[in-house]
PDB file of C-alpha atoms in Angstrom:
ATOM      1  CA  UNK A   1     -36.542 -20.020  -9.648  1.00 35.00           C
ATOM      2  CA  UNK A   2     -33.590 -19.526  -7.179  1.00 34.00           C
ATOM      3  CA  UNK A   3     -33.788 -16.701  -4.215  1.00 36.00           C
ATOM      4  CA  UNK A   4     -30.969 -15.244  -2.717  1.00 31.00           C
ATOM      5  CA  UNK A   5     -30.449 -15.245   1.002  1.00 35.00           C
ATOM      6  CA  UNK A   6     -29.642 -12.268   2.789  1.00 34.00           C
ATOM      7  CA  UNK A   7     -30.045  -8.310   1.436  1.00 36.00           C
ATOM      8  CA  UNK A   8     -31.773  -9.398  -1.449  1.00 30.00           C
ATOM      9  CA  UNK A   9     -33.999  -6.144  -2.769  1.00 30.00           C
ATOM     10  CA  UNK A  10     -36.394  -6.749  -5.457  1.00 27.00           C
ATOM     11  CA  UNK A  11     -37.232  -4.804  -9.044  1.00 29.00           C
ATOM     12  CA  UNK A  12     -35.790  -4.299 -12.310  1.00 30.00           C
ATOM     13  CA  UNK A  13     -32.790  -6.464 -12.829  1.00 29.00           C
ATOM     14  CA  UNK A  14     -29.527  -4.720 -13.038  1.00 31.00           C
ATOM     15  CA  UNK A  15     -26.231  -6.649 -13.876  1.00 31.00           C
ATOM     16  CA  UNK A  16     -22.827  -5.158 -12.892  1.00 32.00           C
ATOM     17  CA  UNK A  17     -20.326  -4.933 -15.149  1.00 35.00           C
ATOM     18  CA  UNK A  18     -17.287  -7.609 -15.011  1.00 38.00           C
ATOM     19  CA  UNK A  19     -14.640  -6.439 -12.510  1.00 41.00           C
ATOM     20  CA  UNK A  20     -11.670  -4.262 -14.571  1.00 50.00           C
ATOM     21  CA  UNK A  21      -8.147  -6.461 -14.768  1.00 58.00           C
ATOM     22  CA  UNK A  22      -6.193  -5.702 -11.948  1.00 70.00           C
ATOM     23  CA  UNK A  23      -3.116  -3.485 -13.294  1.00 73.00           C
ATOM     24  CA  UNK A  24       0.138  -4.620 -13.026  1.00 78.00           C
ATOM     25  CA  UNK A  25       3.865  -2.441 -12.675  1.00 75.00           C
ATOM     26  CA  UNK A  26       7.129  -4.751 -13.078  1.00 83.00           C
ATOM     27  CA  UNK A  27       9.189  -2.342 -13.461  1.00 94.00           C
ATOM     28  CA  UNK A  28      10.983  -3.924 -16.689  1.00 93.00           C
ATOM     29  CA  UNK A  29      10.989  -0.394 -18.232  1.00 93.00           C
ATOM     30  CA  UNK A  30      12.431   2.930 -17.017  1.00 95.00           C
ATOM     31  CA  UNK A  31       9.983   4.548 -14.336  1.00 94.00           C
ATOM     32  CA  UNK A  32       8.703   8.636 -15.897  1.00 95.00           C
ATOM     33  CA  UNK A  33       9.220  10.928 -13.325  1.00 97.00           C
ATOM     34  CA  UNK A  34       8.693  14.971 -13.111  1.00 97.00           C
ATOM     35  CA  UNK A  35      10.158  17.236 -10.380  1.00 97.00           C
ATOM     36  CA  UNK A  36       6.842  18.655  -8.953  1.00 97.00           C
ATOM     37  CA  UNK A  37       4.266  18.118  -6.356  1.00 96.00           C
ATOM     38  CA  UNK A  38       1.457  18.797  -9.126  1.00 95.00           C
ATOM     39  CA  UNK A  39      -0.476  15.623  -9.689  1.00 93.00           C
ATOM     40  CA  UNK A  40       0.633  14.646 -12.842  1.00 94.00           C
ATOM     41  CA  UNK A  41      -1.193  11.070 -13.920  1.00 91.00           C
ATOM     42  CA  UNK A  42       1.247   8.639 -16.302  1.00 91.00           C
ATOM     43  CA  UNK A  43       4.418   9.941 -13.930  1.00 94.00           C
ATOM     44  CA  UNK A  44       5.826   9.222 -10.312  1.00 96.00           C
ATOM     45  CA  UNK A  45       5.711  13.060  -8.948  1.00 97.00           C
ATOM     46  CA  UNK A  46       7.198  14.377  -5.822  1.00 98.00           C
ATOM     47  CA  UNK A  47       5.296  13.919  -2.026  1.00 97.00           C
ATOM     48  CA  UNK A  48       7.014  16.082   0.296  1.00 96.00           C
ATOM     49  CA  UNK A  49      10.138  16.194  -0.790  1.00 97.00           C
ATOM     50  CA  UNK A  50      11.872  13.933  -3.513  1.00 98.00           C
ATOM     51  CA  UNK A  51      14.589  11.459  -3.197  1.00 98.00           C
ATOM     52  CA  UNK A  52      17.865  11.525  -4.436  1.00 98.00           C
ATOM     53  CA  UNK A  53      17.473   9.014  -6.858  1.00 98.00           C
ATOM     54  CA  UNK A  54      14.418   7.125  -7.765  1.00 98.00           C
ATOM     55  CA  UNK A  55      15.180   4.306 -11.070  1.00 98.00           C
ATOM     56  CA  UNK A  56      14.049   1.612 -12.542  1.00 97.00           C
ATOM     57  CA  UNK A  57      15.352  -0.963 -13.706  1.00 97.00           C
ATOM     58  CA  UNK A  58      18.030  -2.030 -12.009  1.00 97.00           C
ATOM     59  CA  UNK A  59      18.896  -5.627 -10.232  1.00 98.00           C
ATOM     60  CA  UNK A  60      18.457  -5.798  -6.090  1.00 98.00           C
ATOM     61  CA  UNK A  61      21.159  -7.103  -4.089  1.00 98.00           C
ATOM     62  CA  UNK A  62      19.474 -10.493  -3.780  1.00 97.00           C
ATOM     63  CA  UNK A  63      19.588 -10.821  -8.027  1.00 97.00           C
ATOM     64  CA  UNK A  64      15.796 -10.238  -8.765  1.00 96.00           C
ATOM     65  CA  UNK A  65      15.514  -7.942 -11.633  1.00 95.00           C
ATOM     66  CA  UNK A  66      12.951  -5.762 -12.980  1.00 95.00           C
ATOM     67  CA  UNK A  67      13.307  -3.613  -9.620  1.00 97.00           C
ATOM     68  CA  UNK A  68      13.234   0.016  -8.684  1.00 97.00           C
ATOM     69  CA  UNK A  69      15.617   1.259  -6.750  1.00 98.00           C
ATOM     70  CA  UNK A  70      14.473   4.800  -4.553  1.00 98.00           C
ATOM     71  CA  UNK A  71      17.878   5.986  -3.123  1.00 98.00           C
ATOM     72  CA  UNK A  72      17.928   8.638  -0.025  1.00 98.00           C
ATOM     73  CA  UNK A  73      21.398  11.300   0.528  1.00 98.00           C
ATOM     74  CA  UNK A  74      22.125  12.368   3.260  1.00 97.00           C
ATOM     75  CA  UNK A  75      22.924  15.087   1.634  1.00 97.00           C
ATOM     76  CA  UNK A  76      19.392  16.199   1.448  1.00 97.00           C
ATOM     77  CA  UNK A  77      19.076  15.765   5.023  1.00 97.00           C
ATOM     78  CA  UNK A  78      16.194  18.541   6.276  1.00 94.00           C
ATOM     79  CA  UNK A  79      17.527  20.347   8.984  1.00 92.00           C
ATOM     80  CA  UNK A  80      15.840  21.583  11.822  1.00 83.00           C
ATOM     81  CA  UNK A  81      12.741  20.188  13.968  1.00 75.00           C
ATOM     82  CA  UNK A  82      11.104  22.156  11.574  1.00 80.00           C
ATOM     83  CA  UNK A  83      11.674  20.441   8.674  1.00 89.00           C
ATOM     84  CA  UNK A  84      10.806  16.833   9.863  1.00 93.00           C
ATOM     85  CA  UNK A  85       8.331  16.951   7.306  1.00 95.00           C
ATOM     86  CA  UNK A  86      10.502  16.932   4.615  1.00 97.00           C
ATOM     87  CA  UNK A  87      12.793  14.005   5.616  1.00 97.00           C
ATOM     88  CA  UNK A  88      10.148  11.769   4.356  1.00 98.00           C
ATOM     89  CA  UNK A  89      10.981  11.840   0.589  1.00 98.00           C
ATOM     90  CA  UNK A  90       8.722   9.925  -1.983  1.00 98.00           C
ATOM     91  CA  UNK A  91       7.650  10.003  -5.230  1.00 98.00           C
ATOM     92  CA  UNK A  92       3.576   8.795  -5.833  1.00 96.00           C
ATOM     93  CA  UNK A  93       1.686   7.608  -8.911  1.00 95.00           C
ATOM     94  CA  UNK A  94      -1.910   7.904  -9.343  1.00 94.00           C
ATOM     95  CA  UNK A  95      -4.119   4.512  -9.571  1.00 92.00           C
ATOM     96  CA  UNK A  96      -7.692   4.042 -10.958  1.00 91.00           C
ATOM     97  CA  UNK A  97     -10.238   5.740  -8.122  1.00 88.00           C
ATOM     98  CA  UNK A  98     -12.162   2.202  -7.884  1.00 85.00           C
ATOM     99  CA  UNK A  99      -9.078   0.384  -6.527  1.00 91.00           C
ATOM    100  CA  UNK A 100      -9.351  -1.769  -3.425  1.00 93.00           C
ATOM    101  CA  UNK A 101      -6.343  -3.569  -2.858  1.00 94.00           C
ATOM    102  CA  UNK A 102      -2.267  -2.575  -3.741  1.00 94.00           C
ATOM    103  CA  UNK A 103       0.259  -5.150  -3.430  1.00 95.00           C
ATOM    104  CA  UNK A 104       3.872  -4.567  -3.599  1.00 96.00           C
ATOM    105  CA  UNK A 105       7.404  -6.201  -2.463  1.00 97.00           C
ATOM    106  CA  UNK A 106       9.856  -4.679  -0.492  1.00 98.00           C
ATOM    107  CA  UNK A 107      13.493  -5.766   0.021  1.00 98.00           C
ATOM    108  CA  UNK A 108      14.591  -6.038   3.829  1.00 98.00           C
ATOM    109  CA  UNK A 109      18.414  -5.864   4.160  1.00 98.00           C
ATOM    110  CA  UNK A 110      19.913  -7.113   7.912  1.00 98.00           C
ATOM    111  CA  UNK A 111      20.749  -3.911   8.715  1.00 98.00           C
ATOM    112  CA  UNK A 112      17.637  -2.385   9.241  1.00 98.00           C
ATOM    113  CA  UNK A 113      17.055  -5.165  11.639  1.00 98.00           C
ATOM    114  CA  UNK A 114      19.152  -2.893  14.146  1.00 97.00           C
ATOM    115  CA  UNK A 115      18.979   0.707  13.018  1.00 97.00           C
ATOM    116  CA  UNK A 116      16.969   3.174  15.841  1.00 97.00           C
ATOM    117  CA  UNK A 117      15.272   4.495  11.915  1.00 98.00           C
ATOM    118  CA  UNK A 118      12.355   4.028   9.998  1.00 98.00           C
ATOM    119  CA  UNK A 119      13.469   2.755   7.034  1.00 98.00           C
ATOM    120  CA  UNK A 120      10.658   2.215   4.073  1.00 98.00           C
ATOM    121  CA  UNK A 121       7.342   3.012   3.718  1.00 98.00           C
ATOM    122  CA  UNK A 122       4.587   1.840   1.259  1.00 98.00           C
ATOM    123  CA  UNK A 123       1.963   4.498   1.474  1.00 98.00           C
ATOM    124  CA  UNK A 124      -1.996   4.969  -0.219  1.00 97.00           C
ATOM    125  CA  UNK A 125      -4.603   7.791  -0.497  1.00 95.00           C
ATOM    126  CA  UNK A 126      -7.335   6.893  -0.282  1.00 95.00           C
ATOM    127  CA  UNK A 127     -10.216   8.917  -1.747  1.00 92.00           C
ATOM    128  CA  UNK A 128     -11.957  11.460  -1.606  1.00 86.00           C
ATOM    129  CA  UNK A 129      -9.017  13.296   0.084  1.00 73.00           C
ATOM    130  CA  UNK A 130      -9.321  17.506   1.161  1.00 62.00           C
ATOM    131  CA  UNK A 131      -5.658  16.805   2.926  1.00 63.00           C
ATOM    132  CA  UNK A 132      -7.450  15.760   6.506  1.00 72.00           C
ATOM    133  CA  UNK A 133      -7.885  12.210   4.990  1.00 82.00           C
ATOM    134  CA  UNK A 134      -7.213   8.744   5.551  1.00 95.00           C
ATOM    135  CA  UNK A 135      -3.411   7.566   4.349  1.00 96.00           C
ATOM    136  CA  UNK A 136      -2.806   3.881   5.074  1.00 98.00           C
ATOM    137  CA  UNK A 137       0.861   2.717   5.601  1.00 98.00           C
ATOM    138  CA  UNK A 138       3.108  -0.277   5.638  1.00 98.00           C
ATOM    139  CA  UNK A 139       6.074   0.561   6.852  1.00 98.00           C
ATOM    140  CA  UNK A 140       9.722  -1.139   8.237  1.00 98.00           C
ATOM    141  CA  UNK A 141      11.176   0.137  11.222  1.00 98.00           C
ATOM    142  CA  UNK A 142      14.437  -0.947  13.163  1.00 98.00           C
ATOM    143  CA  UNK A 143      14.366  -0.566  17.100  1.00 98.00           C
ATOM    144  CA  UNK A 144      13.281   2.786  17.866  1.00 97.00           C
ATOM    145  CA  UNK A 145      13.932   3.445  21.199  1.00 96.00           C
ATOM    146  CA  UNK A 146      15.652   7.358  21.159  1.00 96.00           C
ATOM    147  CA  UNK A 147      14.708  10.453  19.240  1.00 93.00           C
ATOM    148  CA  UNK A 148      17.560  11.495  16.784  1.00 91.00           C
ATOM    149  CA  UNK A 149      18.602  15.049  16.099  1.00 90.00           C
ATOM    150  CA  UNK A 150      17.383  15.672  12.903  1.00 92.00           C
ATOM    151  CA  UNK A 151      14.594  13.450  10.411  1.00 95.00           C
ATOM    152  CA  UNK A 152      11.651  12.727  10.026  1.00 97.00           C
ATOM    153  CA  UNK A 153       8.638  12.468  12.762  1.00 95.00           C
ATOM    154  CA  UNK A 154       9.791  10.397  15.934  1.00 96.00           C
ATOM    155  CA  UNK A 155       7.542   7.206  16.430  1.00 96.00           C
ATOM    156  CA  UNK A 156       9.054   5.322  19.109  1.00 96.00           C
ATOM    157  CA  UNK A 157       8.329   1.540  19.387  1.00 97.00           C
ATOM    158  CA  UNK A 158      10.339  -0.018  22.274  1.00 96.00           C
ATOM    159  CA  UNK A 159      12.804  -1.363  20.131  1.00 97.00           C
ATOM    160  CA  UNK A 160      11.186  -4.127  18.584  1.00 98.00           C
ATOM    161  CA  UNK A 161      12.310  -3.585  14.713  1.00 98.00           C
ATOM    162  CA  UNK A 162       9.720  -5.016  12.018  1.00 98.00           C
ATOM    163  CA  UNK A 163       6.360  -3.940  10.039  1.00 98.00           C
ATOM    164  CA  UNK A 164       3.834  -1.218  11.754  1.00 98.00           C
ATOM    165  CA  UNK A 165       0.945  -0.142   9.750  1.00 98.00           C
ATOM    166  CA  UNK A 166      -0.525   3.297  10.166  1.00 98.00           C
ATOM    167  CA  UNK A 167      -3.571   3.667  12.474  1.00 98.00           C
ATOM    168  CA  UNK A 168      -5.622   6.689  11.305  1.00 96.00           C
ATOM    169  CA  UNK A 169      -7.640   7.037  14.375  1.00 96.00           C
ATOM    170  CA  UNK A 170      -5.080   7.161  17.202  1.00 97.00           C
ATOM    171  CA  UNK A 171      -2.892   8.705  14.578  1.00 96.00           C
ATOM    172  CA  UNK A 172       0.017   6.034  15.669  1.00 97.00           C
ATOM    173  CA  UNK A 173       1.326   3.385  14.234  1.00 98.00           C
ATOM    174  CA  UNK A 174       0.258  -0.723  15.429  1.00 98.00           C
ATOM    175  CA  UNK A 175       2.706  -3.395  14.937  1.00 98.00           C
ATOM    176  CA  UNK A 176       2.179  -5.827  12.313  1.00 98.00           C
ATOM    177  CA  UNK A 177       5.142  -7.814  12.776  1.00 97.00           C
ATOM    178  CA  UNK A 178       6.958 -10.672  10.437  1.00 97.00           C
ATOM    179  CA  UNK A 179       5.818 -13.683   8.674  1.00 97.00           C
ATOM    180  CA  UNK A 180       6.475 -17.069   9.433  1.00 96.00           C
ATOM    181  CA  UNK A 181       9.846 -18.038   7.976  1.00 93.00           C
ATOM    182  CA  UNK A 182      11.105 -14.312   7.323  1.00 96.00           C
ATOM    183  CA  UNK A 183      14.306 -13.344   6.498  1.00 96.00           C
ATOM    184  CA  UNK A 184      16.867 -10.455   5.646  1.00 98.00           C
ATOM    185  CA  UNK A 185      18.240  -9.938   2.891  1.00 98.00           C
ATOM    186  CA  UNK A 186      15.215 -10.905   0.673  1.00 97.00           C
ATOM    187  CA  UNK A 187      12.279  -9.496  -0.712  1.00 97.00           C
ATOM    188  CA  UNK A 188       8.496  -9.368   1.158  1.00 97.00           C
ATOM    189  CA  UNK A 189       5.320  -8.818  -0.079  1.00 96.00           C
ATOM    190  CA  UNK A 190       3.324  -6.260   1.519  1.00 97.00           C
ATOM    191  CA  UNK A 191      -0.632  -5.222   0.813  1.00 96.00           C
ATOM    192  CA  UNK A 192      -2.868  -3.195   1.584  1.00 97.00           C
ATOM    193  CA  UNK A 193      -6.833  -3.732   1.130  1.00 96.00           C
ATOM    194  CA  UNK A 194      -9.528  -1.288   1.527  1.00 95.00           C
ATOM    195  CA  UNK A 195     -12.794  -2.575   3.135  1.00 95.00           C
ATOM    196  CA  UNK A 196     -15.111   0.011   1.823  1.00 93.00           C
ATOM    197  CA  UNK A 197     -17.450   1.910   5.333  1.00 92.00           C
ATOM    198  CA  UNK A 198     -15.235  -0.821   7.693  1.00 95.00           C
ATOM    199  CA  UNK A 199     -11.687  -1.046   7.373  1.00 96.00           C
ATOM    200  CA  UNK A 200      -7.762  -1.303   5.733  1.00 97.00           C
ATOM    201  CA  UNK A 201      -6.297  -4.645   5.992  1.00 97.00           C
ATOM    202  CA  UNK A 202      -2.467  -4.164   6.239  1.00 98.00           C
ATOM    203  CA  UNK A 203      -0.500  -7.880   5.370  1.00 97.00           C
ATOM    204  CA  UNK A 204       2.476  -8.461   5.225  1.00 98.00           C
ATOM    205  CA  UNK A 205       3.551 -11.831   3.354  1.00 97.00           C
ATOM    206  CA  UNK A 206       1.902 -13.842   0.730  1.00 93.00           C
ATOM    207  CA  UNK A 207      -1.924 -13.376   1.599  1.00 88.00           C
ATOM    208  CA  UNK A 208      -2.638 -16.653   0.481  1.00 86.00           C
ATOM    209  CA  UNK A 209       0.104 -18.310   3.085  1.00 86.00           C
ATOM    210  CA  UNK A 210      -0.384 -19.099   6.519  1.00 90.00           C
ATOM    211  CA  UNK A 211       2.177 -17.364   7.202  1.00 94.00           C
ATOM    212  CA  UNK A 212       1.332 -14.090   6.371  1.00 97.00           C
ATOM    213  CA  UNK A 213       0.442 -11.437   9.785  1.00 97.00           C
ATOM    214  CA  UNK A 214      -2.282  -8.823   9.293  1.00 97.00           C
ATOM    215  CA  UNK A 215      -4.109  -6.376  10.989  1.00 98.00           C
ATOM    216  CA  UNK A 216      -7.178  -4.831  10.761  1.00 98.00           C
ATOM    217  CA  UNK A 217      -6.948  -0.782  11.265  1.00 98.00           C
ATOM    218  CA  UNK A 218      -9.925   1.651  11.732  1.00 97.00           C
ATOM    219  CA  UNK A 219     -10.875   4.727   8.705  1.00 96.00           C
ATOM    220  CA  UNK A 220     -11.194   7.581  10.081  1.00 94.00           C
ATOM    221  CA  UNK A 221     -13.395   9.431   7.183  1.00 91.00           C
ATOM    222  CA  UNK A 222     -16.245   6.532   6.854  1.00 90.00           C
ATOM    223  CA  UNK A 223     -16.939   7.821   3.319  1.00 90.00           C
ATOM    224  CA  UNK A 224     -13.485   6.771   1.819  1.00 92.00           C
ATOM    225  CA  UNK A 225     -14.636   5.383  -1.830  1.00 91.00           C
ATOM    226  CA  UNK A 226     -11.369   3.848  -2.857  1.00 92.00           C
ATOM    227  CA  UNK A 227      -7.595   4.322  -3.061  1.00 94.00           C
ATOM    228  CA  UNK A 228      -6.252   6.906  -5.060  1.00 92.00           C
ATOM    229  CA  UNK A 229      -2.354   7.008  -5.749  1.00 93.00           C
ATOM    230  CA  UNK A 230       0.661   4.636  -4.561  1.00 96.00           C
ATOM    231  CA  UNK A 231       3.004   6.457  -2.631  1.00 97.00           C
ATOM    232  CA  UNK A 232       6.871   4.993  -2.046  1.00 98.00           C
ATOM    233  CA  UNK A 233       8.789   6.774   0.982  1.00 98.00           C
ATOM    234  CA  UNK A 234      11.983   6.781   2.166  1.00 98.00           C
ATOM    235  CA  UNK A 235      13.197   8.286   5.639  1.00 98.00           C
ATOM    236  CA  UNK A 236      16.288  10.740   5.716  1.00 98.00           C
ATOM    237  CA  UNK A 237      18.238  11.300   9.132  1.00 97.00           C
ATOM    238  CA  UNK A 238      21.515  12.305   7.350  1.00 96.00           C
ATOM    239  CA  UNK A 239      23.551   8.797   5.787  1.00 97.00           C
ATOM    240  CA  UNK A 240      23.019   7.192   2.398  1.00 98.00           C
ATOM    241  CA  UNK A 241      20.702   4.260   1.574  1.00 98.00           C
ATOM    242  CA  UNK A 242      19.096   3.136  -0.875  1.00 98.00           C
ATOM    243  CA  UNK A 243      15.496   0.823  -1.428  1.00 98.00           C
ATOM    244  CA  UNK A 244      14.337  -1.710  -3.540  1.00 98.00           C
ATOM    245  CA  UNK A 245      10.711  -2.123  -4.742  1.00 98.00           C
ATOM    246  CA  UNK A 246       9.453  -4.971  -6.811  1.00 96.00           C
ATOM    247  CA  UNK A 247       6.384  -5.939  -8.782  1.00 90.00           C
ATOM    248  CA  UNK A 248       2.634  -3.594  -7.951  1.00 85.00           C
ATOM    249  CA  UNK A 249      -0.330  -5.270  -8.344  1.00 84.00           C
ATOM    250  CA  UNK A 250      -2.977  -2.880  -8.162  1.00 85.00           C
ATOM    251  CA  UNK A 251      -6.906  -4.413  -7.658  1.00 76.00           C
ATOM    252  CA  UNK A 252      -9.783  -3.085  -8.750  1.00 72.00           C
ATOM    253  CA  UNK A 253     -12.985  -3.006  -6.987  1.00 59.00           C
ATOM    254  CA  UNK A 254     -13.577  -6.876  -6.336  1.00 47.00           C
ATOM    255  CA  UNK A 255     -16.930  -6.815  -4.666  1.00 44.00           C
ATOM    256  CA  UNK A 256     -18.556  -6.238  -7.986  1.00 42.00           C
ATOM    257  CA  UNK A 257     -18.213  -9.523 -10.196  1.00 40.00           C
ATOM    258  CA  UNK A 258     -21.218 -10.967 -12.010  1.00 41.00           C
ATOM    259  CA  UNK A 259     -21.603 -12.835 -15.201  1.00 43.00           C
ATOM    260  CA  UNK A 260     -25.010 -13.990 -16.611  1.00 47.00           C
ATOM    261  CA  UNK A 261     -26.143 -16.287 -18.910  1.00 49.00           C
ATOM    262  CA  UNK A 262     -29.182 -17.253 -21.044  1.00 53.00           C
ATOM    263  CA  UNK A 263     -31.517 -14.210 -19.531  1.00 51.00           C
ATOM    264  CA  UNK A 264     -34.097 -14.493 -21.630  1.00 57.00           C
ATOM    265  CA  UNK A 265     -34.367 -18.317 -21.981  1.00 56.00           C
ATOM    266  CA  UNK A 266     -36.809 -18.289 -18.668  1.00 55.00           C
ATOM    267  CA  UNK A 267     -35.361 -19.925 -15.294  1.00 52.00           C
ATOM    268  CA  UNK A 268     -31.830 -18.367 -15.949  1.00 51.00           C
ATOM    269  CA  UNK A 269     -29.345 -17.804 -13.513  1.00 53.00           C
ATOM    270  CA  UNK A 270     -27.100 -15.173 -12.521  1.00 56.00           C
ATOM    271  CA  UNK A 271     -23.543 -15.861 -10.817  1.00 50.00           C
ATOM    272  CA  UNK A 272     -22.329 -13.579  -8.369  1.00 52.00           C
ATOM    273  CA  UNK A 273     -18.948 -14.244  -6.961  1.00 47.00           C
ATOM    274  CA  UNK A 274     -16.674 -12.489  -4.752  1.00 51.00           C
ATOM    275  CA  UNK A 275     -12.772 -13.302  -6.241  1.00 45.00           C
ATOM    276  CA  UNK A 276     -10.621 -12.956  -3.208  1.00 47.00           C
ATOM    277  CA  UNK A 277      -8.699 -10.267  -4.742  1.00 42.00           C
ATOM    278  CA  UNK A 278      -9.432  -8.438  -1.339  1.00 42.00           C
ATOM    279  CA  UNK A 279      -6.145  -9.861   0.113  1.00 40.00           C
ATOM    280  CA  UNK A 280      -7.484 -13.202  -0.039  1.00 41.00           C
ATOM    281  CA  UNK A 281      -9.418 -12.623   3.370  1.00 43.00           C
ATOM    282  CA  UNK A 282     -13.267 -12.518   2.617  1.00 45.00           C
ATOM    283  CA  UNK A 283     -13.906 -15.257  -0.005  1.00 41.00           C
ATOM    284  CA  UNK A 284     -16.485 -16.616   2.165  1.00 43.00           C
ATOM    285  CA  UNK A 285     -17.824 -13.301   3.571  1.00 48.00           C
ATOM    286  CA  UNK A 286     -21.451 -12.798   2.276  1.00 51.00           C
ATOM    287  CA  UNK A 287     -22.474 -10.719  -0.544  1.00 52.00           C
ATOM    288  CA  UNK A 288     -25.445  -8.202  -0.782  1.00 57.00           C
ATOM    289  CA  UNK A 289     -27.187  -8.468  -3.943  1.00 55.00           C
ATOM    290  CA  UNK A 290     -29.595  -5.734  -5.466  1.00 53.00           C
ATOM    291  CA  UNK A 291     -31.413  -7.266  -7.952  1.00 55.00           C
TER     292      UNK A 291
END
């Protein structure tokens, strides 16, 4: 009879059941949206404040199709210090509670490269949230080196412009940076992972490439279960531009994948995998088993 090394806890056997199929958005059909901040499950509904225009689909300035395309006004520019708050203007969409990893692609045009803005950001819940808890973040930002009059929250970075993901400790946000062989004018894949009682990975780039840059960043509420709703953001500081979104993937919980066969033929064997859906990062990690 095998044994399992490591965490291995002995009585009745209990088999998990087969990981759900991660859910995918292309956004080949027109996006539902409703003009309210109630959370409204099926729909993209308003965080904060909405933006001007958020459709789907249209084709991005580099030909892909299938994209959504979030425009910002500057005519709903927030005014006042006051209203900082506001000038980030999204739309979310609730995801199953048991999620552990959203992927998305974001295109970078050359001009963000040198605005003093942030630009785009790719936000999560995570869960259980009371309002005091932990939102992980992917954002672009251009050289922020001055504070502008009006928009949203100031978060200088001494002008270097690329990705910064959320830290929800320090309550700040740590460079990521760019992949190898990045350029404007194209489309990146960003994702975030949830390490259940340990961490978010933020990457930016294909996780499965080299290439790719991540960072590790700390929870701050150690009993987050899972992530709860995709949020996109755009920033407003008073001019007209618009952002283009490609393609969610949206993992379930991928610590949880058995498959047995022959159980009650005697010396059977159980398979317990791990599939790498966790940004491709911990495919050799160990796995407890409670058997």
């Amino acid at each position: 009879m095998r044994t399992f090394a490591k965490c291995l806890l002995l009585g009745s056997l209990t088999l998990l059941p087969a990981a759900a199929q991660p859910v995918n958005f292309d956004f080949s059909t027109p996006v539902s949206t409703v003009n309210t901040s109630t959370d409204t499950p099926g729909s993209w509904y308003i965080d904060r404040f909405p933006p001007h225009g958020f459709v789907s689909p249209v084709v991005a300035p580099d030909g892909t199709q299938n994209s959504l395309k979030e425009s910002i006004a500057g005519t709903d520019l927030q005014l006042g210090a006051a209203n900082a708050f506001y000038n980030t203007q999204g739309r979310k969409f609730d995801i199953p509670p048991t999620s552990t990893s959203v992927t998305i692609e974001l295109y970078v045009p050359a001009g963000w490269a040198t605005e003093n803005a942030r630009k785009a950001g790719f936000w999560i819940t995570a869960l259980p949230n009371s309002g005091n808890g932990d939102f992980p973040i992917i954002e672009f930002q251009g050289p922020i080196v001055s504070k502008p009059a009006n928009g949203p929250s100031y978060q200088p970075n001494g002008g270097v412009a690329g990705f910064y993901g959320w830290n929800n400790v320090t309550s700040s946000f740590d460079f990521i940076g760019l992949p190898a062989g990045f350029s404007y004018n194209k489309f990146v894949q960003l994702t975030i992972t949830f390490v259940p009682g340990s961490h978010f990975i933020y990457t930016v780039g294909d996780p499965s490439s080299p290439g790719a840059v991540s960072i590790n960043s700390p929870l701050s509420v150690p009993g987050d279960t899972g992530l709860g709703n995709v949020i996109l953001q755009g920033y407003n500081y008073g001019s007209d531009y618009d952002i283009f979104w490609a393609g969610v993937l949206i993992a379930p919980d991928s610590f949880k994948i058995s498959y047995a066969a022959n159980l009650g033929a005697g010396d059977s064997i159980v398979n317990l995998t791990n599939a790498g859906t966790n940004g491709g990062n911990d495919v050799t990690d160990f796995i407890c088993v409670n058997v």
